[in-house]
Coordinates of C-alpha atoms in Angstrom, one line a residue:
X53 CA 11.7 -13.3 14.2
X54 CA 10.8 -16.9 13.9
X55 CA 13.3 -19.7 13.1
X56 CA 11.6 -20.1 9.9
X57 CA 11.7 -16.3 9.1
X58 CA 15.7 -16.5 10.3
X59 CA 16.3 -19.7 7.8
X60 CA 14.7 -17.9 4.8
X61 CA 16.9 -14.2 5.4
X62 CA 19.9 -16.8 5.7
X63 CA 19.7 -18.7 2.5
X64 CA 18.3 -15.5 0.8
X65 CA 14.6 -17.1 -0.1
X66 CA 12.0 -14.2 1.4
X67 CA 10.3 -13.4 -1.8
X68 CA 9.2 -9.8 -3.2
X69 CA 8.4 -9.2 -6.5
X70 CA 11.7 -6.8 -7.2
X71 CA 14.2 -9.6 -6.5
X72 CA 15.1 -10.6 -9.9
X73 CA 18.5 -8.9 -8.7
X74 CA 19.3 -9.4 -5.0
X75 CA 21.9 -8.1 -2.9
X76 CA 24.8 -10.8 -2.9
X77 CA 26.5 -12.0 0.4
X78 CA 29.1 -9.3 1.9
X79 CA 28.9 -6.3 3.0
X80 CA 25.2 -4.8 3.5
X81 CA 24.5 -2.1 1.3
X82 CA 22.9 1.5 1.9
X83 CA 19.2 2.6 0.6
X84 CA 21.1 5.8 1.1
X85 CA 23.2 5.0 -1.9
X86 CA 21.0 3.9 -4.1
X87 CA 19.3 6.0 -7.1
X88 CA 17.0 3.8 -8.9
X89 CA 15.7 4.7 -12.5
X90 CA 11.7 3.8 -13.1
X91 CA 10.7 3.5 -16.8
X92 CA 6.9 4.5 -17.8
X93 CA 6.0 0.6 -18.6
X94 CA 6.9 -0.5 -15.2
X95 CA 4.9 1.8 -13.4
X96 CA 1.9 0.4 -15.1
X97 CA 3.5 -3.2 -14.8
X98 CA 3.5 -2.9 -11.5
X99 CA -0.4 -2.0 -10.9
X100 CA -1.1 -5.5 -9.6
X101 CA -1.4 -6.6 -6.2
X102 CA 1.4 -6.5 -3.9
X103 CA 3.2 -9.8 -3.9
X104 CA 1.9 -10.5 0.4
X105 CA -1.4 -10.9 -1.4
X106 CA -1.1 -13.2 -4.5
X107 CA -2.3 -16.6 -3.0
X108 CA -5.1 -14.4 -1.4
X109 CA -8.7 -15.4 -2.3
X110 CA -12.4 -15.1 -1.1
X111 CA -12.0 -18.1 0.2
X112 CA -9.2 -17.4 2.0
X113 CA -10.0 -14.6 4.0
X114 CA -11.6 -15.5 7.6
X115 CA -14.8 -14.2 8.7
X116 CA -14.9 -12.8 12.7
X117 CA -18.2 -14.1 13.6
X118 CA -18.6 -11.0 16.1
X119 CA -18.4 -8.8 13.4
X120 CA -21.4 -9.7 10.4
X121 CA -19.9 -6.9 8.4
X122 CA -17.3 -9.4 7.2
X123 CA -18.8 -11.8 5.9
X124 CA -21.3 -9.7 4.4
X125 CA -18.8 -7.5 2.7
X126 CA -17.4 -11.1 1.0
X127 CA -20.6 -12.3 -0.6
X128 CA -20.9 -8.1 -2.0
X129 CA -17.8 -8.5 -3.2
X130 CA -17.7 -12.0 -4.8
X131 CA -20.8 -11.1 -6.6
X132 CA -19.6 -7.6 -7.7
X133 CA -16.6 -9.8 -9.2
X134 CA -18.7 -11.8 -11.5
X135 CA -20.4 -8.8 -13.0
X136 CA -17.0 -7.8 -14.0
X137 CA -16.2 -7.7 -18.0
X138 CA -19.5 -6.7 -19.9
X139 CA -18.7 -3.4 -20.2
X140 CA -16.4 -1.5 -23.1
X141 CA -13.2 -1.2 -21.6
X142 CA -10.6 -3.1 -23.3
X143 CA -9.4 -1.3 -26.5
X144 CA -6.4 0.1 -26.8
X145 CA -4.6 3.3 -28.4
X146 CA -6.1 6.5 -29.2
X147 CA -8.8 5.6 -31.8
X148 CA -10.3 3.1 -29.3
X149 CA -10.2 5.5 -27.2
X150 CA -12.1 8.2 -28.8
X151 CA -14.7 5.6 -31.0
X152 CA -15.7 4.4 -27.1
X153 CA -19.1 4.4 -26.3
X154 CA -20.0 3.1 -23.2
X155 CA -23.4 1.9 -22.3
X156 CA -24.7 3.5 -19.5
X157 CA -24.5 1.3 -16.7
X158 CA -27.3 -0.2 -14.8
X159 CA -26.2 0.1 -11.4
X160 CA -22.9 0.8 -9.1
X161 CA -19.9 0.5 -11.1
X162 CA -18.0 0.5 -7.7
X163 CA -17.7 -0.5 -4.5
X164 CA -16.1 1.4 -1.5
X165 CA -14.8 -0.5 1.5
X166 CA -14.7 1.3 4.9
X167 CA -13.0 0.1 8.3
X168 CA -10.5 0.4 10.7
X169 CA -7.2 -0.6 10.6
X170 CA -6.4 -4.6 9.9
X171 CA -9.4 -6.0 9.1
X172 CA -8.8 -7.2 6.1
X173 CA -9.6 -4.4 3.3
X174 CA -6.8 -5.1 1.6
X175 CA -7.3 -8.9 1.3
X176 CA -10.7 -8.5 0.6
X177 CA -9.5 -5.6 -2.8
X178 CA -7.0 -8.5 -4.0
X179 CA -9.4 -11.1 -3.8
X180 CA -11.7 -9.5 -6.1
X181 CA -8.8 -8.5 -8.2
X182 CA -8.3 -12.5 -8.6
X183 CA -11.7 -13.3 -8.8
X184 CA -12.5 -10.6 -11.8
X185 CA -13.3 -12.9 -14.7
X186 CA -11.0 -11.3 -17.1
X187 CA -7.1 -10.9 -18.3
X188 CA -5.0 -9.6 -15.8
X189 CA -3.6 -7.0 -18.1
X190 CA -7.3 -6.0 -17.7
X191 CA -7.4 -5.3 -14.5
X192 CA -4.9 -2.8 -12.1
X193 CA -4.7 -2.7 -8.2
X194 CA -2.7 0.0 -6.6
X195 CA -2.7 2.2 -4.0
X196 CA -4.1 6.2 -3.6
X197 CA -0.4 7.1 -3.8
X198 CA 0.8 4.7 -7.0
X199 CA -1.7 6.2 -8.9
X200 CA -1.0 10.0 -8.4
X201 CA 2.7 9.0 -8.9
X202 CA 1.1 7.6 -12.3
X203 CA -0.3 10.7 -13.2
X204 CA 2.8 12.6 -11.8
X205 CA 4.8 10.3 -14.7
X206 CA 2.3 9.9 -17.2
X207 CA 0.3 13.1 -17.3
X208 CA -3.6 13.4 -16.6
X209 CA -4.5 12.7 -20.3
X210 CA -2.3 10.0 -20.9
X211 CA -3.0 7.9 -17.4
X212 CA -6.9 8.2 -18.2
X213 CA -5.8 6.4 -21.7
X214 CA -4.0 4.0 -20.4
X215 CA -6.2 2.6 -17.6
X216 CA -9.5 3.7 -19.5
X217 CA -8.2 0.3 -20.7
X218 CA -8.6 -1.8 -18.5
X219 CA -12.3 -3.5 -17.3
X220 CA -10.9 -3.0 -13.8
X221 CA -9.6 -0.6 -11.3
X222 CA -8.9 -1.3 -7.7
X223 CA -7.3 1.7 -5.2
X224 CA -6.2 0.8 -1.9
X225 CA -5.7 3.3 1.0
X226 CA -8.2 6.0 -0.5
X227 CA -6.9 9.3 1.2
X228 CA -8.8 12.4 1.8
X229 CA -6.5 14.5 3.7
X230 CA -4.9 16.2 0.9
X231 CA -7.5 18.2 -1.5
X232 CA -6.1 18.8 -4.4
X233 CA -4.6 14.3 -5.0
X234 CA -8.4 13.8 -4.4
X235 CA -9.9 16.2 -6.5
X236 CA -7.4 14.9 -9.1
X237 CA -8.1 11.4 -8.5
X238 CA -11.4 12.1 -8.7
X239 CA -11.5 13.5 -12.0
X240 CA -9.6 10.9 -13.0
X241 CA -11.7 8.2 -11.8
X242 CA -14.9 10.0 -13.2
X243 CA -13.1 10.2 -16.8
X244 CA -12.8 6.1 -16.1
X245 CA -16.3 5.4 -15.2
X246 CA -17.8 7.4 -18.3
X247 CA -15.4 5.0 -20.3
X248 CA -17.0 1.7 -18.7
X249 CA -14.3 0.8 -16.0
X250 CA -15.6 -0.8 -12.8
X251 CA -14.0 0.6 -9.8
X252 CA -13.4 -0.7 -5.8
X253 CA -11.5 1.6 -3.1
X254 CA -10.4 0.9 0.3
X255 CA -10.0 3.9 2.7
X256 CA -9.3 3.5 6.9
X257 CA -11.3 5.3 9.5
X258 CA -9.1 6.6 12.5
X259 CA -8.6 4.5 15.6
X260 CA -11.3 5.4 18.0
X261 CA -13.5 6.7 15.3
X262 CA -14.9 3.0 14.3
X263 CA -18.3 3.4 16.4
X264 CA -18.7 6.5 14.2
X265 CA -21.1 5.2 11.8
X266 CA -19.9 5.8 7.8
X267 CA -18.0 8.6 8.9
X268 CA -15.0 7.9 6.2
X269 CA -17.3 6.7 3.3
X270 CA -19.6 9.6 3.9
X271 CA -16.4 12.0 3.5
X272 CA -15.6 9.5 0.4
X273 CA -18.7 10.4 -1.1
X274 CA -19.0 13.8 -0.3
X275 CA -15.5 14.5 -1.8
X276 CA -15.9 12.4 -5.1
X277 CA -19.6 14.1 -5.6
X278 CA -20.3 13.1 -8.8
X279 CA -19.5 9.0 -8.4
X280 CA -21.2 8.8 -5.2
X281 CA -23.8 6.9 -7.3
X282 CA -21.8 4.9 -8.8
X283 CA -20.2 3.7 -5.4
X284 CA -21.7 1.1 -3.2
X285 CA -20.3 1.3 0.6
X286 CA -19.4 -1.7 2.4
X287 CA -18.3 -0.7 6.2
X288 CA -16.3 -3.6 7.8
X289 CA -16.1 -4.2 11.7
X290 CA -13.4 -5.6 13.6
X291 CA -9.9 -5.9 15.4
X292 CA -6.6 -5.1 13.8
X293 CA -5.1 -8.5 13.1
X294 CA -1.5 -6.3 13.1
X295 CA -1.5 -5.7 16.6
X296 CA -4.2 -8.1 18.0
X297 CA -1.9 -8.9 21.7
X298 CA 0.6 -6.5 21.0
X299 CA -0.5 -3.0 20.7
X300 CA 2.7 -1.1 20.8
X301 CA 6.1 -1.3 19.1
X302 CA 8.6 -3.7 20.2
X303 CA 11.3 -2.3 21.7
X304 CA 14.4 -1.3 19.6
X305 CA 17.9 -2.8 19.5
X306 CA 20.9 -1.8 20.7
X307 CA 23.5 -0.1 17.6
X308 CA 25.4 -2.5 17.6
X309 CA 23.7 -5.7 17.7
X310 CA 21.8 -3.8 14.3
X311 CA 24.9 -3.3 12.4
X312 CA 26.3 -6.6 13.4
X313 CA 22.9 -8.2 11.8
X314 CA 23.2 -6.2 8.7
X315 CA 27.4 -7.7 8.2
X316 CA 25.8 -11.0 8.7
X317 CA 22.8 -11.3 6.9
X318 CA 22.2 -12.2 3.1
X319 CA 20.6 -9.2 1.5
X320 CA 20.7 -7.3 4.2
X321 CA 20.9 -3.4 3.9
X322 CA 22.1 -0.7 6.7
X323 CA 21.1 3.3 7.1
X324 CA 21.4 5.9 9.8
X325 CA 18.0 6.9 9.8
X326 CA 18.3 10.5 9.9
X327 CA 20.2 10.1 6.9
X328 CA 18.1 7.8 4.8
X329 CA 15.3 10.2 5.3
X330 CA 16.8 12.8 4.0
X331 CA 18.1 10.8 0.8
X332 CA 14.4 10.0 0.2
X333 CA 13.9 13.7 -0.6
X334 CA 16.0 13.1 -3.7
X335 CA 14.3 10.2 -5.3
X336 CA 10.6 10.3 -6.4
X337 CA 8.6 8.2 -4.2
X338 CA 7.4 6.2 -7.6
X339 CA 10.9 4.9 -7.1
X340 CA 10.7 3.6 -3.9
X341 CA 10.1 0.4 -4.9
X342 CA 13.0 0.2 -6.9
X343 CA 15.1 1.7 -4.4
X344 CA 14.2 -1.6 -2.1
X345 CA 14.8 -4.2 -4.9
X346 CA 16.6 -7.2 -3.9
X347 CA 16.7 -6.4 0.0
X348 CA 15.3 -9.3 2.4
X349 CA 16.3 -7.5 5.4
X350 CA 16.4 -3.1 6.2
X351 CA 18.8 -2.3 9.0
X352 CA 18.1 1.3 11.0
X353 CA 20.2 2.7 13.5
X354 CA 19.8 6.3 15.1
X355 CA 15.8 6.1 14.5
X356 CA 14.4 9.1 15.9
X357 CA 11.0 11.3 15.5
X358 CA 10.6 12.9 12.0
X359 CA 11.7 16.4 12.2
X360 CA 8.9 17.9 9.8
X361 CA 5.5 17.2 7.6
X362 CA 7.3 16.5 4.1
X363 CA 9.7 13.9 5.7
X364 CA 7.0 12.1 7.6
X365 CA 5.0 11.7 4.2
X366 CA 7.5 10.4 2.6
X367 CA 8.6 7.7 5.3
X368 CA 5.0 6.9 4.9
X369 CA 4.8 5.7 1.3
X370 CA 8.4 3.8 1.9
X371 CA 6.9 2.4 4.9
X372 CA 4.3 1.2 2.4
X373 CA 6.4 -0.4 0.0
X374 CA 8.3 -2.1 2.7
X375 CA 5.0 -3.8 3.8
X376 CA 3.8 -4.6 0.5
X377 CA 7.0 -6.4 -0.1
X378 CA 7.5 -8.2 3.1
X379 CA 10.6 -7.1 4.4
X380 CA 11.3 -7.3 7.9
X381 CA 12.8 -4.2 9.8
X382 CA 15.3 -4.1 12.5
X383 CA 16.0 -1.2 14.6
X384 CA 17.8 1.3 17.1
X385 CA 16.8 4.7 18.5
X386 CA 12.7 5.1 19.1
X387 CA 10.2 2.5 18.7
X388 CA 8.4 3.2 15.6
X389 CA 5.1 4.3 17.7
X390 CA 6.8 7.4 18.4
X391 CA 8.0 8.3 15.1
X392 CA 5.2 11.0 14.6
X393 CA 4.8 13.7 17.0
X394 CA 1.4 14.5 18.6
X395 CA 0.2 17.4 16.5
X396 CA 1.3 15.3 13.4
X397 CA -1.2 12.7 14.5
X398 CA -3.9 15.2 15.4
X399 CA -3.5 16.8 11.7
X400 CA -4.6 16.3 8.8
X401 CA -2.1 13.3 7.4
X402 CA -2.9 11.3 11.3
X403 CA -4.4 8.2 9.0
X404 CA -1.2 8.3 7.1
X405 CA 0.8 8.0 10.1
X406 CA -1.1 5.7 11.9
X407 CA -1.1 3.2 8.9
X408 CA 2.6 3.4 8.8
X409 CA 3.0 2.9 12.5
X410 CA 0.8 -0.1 12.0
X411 CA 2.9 -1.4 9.4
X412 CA 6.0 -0.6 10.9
X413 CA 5.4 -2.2 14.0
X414 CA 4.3 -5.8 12.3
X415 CA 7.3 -5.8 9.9
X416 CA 9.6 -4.8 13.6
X417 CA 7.6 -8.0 14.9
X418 CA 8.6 -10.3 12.1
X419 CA 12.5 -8.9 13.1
X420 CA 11.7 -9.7 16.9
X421 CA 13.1 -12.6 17.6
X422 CA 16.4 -11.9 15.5
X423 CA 19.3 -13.6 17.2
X424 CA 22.0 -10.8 15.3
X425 CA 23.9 -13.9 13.0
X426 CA 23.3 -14.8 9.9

């Protein structure tokens, strides 16, 4: 990693937003050992953008002038922003709930951005989270997965109260390869519109599918049926800034030189692979978050192909949550490109795996240059 990136893991200052309790100097903990508890009000706490994205604004986000897609998709969205807050979201408990009556609204309540990997969806779905002129307890940004594991804690009926609050939902990573989340998410979100909340998704195409036409947003819309009007698609053209000059995964360490970073490292953690995977099965992945709190640095040895579907999913979501949080990852064993066999990515989980490969691959790049001391 960079001498700047070393500097930070060394006096403990890489910044997440679950660090109010960090791991202390000595010897590096396991993930393995950890069994977090999430209350109900921090799962909704947390639906705000990931901390990698809170200096984030239009303004901020850079344009390829080969692609016209991007900075088209900025004016949509900066516009879409301002309209935010007329409608009658914004009560709260049950009576409000039930007394709502929503004007019908006059055009999309949502927007639907479509794109390859990296170009800048994400940025783009935080920056209008920003840029929405109202209360951030108004507003909620999380992923496809965060809010099944919402309705997972919470219950259908009691997640549509809770964010039929709120002037403002945003859902990155939009996943259509399992039918029954997004018929459920889809219900949900319909219950949401009819109660006035604006809406904005994010969804990937699949490498080498990107000259395709609307091939994901027209399987969006298809799937969601009954909101396709209330859903403008924005497709978005370009490179993936994650592995622009590097398209593969840097090579892994050696054993030791891992475990001899973890000893010397502030807030450092260390796993065998095979068997952090399979203490993931234990803990909900709702809890993944948690069960990274307070680590600036995950150390892997013996990383090796996922043995089966249900594993792989999961090492997706903490793959996520790794990302979102910034943590750099160092490794032994495989390079994370060939964590997923080639009929997982042929199935129908491959943009799953692909987006943590990506994601996997840039934190291993922030570890690249690690020297193994503290």
């Amino acid at each position: 990693m960079s001498c700047s990136l070393a500097r930070r893991l060394q006096w403990g200052t890489v910044s997440t937003r679950a660090t109010s309790s960090p791991i202390e100097p000595g010897p590096p903990q396991s993930l393995s050992e950890r069994r977090p508890q999430l209350s109900v009000e921090r799962l909704v706490d947390e639906l705000e953008p990931p901390w990698r994205f809170d200096a984030v604004r239009f303004d901020t986000y850079i344009p390829d002038p080969n692609h016209p897609s991007q900075p088209e998709a900025v004016a949509v969205l900066a516009a879409f922003a301002a309209g935010i807050g007329g409608g009658p979201a914004g009560g709260s408990g049950l009576r409000s709930w039930f007394s709502r009556k929503p004007a019908a609204p006059t055009g999309p309540r949502g927007v639907y951005l479509d794109g390859g990997y990296g170009v800048g969806k994400t940025h783009l779905l935080a920056s209008l989270w920003h840029a929405a002129p109202v209360p951030s307890h108004q507003k909620a940004f999380g992923t496809f997965v965060e809010l099944t594991n919402l309705v997972g804690a919470l219950g259908f009926q009691e997640t549509v109260r809770v964010l039929g609050r709120y002037k403002l939902l945003c859902i990155d990573e939009f996943e259509l390869d399992d039918p029954g989340d997004t018929v459920l998410v889809s219900s949900l979100l319909s219950k949401l519109v009819d109660a006035g909340v604006s809406l904005a998704a994010t969804s990937n195409t699949l490498p080498g599918k990107l000259g395709e036409g609307r091939f994901a947003a027209a399987d969006f819309l298809r799937e969601i049926q009954g909101l396709s009007a209330h859903f403008r698609p924005l497709r978005i053209d370009g490179e993936d800034y994650r592995h622009r000059g590097l398209p593969e995964a840097p090579p892994p360490y050696a054993d030791e030189v891992v475990t001899k970073t973890a000893r010397t490292s502030f807030g450092a953690s260390l796993d065998h692979f095979p068997h952090l995977l399979g203490h993931l099965s234990q803990v909900h992945p709702s809890r993944y978050g948690a069960l990274i709190e307070g680590v600036r640095l995950v150390c892997l040895t013996g990383v090796e192909p996922v043995p089966d579907q249900s594993t792989a999913l999961r090492l997706v979501v903490l793959a996520d949550r790794l990302y979102d949080a910034e943590i750099p990852v160092i490794a032994s064993g495989v390079p994370f490109d060939r964590l997923f066999g080639e009929d997982m990515l042929r199935g129908g989980y491959r943009k799953k795996y692909y987006r943590a490969i990506s994601r996997l691959t840039a934190l291993a790049r922030d570890a690249g240059n690690f020297d193994g001391g503290a």
